[in-house]
mmCIF file of C-alpha atoms in Angstrom:
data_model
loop_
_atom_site.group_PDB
_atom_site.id
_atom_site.type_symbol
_atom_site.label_atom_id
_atom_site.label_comp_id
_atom_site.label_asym_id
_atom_site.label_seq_id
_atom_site.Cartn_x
_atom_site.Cartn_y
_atom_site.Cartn_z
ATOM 1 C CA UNK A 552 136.728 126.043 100.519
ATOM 2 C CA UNK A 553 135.238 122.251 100.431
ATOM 3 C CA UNK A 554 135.547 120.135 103.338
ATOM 4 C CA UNK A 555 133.832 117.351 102.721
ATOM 5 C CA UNK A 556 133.772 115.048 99.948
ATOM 6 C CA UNK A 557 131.079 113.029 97.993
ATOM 7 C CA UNK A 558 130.933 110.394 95.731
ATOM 8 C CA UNK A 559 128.052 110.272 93.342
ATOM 9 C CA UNK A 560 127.976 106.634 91.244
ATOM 10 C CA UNK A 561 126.092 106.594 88.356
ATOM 11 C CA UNK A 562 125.260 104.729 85.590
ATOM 12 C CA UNK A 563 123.295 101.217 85.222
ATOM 13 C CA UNK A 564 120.186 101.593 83.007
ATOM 14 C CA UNK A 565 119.827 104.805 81.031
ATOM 15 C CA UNK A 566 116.454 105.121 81.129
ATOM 16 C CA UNK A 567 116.798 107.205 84.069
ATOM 17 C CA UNK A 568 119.377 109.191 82.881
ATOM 18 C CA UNK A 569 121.563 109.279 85.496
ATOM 19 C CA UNK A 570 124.359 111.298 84.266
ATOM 20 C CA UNK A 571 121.993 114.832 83.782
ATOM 21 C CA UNK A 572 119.669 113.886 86.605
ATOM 22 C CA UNK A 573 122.489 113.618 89.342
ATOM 23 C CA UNK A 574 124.170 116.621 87.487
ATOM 24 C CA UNK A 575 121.029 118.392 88.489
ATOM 25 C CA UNK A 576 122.428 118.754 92.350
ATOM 26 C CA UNK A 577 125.936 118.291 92.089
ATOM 27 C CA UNK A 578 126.488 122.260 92.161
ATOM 28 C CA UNK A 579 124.137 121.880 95.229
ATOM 29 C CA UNK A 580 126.813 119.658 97.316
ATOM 30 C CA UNK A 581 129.572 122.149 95.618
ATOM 31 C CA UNK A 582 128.066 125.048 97.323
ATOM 32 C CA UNK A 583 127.717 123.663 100.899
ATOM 33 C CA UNK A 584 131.290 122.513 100.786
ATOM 34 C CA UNK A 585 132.087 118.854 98.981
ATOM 35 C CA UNK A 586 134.339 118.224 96.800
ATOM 36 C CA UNK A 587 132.573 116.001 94.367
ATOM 37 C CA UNK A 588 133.900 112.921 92.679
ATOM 38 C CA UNK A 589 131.409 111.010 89.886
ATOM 39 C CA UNK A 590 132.444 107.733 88.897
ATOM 40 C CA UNK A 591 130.636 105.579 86.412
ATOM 41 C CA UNK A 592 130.678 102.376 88.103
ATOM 42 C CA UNK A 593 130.457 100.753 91.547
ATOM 43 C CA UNK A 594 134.439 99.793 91.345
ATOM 44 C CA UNK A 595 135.276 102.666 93.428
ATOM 45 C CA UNK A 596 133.255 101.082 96.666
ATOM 46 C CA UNK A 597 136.132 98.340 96.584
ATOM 47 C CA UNK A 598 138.877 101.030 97.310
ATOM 48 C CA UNK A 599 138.945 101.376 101.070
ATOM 49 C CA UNK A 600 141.569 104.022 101.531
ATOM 50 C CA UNK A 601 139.430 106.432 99.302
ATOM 51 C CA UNK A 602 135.923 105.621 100.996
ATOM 52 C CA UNK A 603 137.238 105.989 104.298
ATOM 53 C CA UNK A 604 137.481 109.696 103.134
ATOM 54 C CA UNK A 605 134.289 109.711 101.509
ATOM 55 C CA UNK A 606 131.426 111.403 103.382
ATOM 56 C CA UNK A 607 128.513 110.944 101.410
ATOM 57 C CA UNK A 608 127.644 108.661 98.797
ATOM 58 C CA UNK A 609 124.886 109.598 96.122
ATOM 59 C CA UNK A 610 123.589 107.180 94.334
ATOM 60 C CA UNK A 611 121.969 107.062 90.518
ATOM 61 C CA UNK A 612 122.604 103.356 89.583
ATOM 62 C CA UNK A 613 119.322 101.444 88.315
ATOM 63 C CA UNK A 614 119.188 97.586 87.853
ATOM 64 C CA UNK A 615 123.336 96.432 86.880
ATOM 65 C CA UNK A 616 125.570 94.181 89.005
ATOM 66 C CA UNK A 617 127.968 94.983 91.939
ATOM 67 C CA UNK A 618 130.573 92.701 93.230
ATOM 68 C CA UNK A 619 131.864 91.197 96.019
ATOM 69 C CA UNK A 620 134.310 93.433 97.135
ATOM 70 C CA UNK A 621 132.365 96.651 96.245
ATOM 71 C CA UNK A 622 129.574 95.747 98.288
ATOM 72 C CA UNK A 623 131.719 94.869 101.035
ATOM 73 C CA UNK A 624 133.659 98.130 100.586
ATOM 74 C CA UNK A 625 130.210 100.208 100.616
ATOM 75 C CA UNK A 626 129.092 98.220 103.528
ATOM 76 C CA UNK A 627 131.829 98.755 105.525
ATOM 77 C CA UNK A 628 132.172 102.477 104.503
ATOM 78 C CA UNK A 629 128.452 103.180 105.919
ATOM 79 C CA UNK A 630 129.127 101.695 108.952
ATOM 80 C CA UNK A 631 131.686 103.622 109.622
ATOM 81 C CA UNK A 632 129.637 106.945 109.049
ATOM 82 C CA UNK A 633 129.685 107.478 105.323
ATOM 83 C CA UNK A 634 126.121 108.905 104.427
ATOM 84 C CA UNK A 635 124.158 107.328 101.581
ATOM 85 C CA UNK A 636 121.241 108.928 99.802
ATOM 86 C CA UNK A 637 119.722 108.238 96.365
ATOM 87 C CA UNK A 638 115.914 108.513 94.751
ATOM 88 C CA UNK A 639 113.829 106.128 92.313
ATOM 89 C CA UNK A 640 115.289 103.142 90.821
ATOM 90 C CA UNK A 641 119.139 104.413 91.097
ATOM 91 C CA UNK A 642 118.736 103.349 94.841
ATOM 92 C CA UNK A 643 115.833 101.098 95.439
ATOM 93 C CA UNK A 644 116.237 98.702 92.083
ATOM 94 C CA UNK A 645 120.087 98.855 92.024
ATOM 95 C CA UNK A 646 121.871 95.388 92.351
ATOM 96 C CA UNK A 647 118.461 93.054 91.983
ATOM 97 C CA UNK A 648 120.310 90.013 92.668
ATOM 98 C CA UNK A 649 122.566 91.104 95.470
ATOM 99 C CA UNK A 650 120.443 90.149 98.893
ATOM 100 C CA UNK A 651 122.879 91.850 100.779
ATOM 101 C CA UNK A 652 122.404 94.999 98.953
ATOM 102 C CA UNK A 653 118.821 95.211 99.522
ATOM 103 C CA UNK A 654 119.201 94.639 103.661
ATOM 104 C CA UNK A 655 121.191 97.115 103.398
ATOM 105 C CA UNK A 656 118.740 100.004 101.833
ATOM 106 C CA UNK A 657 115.622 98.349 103.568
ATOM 107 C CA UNK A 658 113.433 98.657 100.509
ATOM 108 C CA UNK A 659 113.287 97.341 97.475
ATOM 109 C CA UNK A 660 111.401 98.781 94.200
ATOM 110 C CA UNK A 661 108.267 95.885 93.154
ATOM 111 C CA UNK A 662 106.618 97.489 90.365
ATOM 112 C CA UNK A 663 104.785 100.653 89.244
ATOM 113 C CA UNK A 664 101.193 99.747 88.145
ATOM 114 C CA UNK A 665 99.595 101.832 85.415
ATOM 115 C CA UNK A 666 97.161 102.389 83.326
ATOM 116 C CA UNK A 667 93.940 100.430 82.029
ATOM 117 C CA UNK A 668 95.811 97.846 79.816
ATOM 118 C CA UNK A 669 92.747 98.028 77.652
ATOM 119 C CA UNK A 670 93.502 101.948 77.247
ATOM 120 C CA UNK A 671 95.716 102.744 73.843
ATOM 121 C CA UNK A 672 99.310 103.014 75.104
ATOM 122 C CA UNK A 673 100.631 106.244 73.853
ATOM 123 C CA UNK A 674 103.623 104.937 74.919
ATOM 124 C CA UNK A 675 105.296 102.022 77.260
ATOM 125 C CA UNK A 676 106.989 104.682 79.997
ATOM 126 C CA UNK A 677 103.472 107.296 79.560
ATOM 127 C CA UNK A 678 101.409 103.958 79.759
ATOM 128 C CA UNK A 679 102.832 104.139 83.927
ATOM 129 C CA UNK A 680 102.415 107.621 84.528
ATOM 130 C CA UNK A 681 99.675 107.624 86.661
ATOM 131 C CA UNK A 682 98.540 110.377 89.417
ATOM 132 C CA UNK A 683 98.919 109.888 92.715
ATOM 133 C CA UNK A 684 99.813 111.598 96.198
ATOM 134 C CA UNK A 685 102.463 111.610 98.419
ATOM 135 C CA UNK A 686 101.296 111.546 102.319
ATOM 136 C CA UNK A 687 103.908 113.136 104.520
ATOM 137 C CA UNK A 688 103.214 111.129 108.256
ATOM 138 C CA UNK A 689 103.480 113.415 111.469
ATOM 139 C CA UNK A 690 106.750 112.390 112.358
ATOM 140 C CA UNK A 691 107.963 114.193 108.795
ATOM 141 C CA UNK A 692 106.664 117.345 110.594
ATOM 142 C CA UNK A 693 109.788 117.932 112.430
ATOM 143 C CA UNK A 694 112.522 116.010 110.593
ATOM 144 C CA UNK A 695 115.306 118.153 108.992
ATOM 145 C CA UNK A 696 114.474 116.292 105.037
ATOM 146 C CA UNK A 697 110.498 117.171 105.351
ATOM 147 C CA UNK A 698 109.999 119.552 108.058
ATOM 148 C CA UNK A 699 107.451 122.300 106.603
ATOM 149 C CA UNK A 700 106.303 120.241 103.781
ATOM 150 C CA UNK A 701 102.836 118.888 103.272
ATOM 151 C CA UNK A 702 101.592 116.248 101.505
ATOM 152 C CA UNK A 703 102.119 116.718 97.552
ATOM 153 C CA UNK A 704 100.492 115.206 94.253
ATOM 154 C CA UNK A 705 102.830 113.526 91.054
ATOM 155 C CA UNK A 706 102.149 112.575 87.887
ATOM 156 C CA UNK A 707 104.533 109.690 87.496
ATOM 157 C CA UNK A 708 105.615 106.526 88.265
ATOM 158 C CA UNK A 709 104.385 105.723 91.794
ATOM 159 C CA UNK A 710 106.664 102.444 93.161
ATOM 160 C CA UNK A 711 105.113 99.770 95.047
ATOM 161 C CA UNK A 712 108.059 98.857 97.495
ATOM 162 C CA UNK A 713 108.816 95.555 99.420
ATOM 163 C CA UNK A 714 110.883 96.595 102.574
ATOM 164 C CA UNK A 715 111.255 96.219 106.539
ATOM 165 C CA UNK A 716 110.096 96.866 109.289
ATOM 166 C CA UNK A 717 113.712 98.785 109.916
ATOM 167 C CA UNK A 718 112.979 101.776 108.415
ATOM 168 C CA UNK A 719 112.121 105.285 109.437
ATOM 169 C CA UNK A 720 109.384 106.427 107.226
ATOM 170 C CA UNK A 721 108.779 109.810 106.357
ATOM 171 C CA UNK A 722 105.732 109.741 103.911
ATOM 172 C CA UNK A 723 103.727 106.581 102.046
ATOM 173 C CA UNK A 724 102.039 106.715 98.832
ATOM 174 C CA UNK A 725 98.873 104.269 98.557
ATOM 175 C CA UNK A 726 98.150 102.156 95.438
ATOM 176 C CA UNK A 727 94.603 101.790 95.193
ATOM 177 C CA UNK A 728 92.729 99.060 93.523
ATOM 178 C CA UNK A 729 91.056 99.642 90.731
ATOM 179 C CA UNK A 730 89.239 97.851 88.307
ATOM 180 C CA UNK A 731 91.105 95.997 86.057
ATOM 181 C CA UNK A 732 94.262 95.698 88.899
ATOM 182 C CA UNK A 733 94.194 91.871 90.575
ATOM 183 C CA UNK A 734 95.191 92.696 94.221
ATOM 184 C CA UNK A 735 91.799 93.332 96.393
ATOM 185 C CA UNK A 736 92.912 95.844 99.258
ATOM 186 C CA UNK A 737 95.249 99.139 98.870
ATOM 187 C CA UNK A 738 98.369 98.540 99.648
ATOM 188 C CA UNK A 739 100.535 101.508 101.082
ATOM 189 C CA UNK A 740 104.255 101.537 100.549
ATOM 190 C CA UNK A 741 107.001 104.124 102.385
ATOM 191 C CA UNK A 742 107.662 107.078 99.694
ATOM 192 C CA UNK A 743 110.875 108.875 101.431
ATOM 193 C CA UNK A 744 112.547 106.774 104.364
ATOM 194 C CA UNK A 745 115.693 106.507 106.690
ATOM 195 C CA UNK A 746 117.593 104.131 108.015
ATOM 196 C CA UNK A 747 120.542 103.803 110.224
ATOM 197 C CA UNK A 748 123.577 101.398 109.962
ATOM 198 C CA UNK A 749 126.397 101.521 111.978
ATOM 199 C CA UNK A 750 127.432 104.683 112.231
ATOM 200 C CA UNK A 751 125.929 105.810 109.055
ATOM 201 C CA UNK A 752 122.548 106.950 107.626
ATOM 202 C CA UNK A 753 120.923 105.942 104.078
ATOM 203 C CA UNK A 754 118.590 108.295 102.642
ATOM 204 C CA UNK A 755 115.841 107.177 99.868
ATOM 205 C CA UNK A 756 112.819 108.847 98.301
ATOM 206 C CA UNK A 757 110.981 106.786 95.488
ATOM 207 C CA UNK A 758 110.228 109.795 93.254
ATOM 208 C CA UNK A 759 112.625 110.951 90.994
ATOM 209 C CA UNK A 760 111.748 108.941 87.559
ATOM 210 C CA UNK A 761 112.329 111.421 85.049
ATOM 211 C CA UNK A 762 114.490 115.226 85.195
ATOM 212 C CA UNK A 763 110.857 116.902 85.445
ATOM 213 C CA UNK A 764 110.018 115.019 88.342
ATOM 214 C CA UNK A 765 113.384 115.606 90.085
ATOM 215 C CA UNK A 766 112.938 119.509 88.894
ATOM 216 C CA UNK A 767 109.597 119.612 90.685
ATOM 217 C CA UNK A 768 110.092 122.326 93.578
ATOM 218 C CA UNK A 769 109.332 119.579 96.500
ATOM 219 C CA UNK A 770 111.042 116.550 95.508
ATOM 220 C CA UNK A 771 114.338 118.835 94.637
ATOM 221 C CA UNK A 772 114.183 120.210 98.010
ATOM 222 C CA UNK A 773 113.937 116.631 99.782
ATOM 223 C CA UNK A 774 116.572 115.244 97.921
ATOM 224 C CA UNK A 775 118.789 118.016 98.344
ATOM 225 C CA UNK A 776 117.924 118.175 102.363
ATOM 226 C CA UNK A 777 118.181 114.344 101.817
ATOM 227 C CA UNK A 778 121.750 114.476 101.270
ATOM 228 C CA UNK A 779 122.586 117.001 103.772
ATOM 229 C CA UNK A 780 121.116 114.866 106.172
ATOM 230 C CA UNK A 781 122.484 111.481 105.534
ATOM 231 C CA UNK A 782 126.368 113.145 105.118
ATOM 232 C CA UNK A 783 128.817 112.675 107.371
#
């Protein structure tokens, strides 16, 4: 019997597939209860009546365009205690040119260094696969997404994030300079993080690039307690 229902958006560009990587954990939410609507665009944010029934949002929507009224309809929804969770670019490069959008997430994807450019590129996307750890902080130890975790190693696209100081970080991963890179100091950026709005909670992990990635044992199991967490 469901009693809760979800909304999982998805779509925007395709290079992070975003139809088989959030069909990867819908029969998660199925078995603990939601009833589990998928909509291709960000139209159904506008439609208050439906998102005031609409416990948690999942969202897989890189780069694209929201308007107005959508926003304002997903705004409004969160405050009032819908739960929003997401991973990688379908939730921290959605909606570049929306401001408003980006307050409301708290971080916003920068770039995702890679390689030596003087190294052959095998290819563009395996040309910013680079290694690189994810550092779960000591708060993590006793949150319900990370609790029992420990700090974990990728092989993937690491995101240097811009974001604010109002956000509950779980774990950081630390770009570090290297030779041919221009910056002159590491710069760490928040990996998984929280935030609270209104009534509601956002949930956001930067990994999640490619269906391996999303398959890997740890990141599956922070995403899935991810959403669980930021639900209604």
């Amino acid at each position: 019997m469901t009693n809760r229902k979800a909304l999982v958006v998805r779509g925007g560009w395709e290079g992070h597939a975003p139809v088989a990587a959030t069909e990867l954990f819908i029969p998660f939410l199925e078995r603990h209860g939601f009833e589990v609507h998928r909509a291709g665009s960000p139209a159904p944010y506008a439609d208050a009546a439906f998102m005031s029934g609409v416990d948690l949002v999942v969202q897989c929507y890189t780069m694209g365009t929201i308007e107005p009224d959508e926003l304002a309809g997903l705004r409004a929804a969160i405050e009032a205690g819908t739960g929003m969770a997401g991973w990688h670019g379908g939730i921290a490069d959605s909606f570049r040119a929306s401001s408003d959008y980006l307050h409301l997430i708290g971080g916003q994807f920068a770039c995702h260094p890679g390689k030596d450019p003087a190294e052959p590129h095998e290819s563009a996307e395996a040309h910013n696969f680079v290694p690189y750890t994810v550092n779960l902080l000591p708060e993590a130890g006793a949150h319900p997404i990370t609790e029992g975790l420990t700090d974990f190693d990728l092989v993937t696209e690491q995101y240097w994030v811009l974001t604010d100081d109002y956000v509950d970080v779980l774990a950081t991963t630390t770009q570090k300079v290297r030779p041919w890179d221009p910056w002159h100091r590491e710069v760490t950026s928040p990996a998984i993080w929280t935030r609270h709005w209104g009534t509601g909670r956002i949930f956001v992990t930067t990994p999640g690039h490619s269906l391996d990635v999303l398959r890997d044992d740890t990141v599956r199991t922070i995403i899935e307690r991810g959403m669980l967490w930021a639900s209604r």
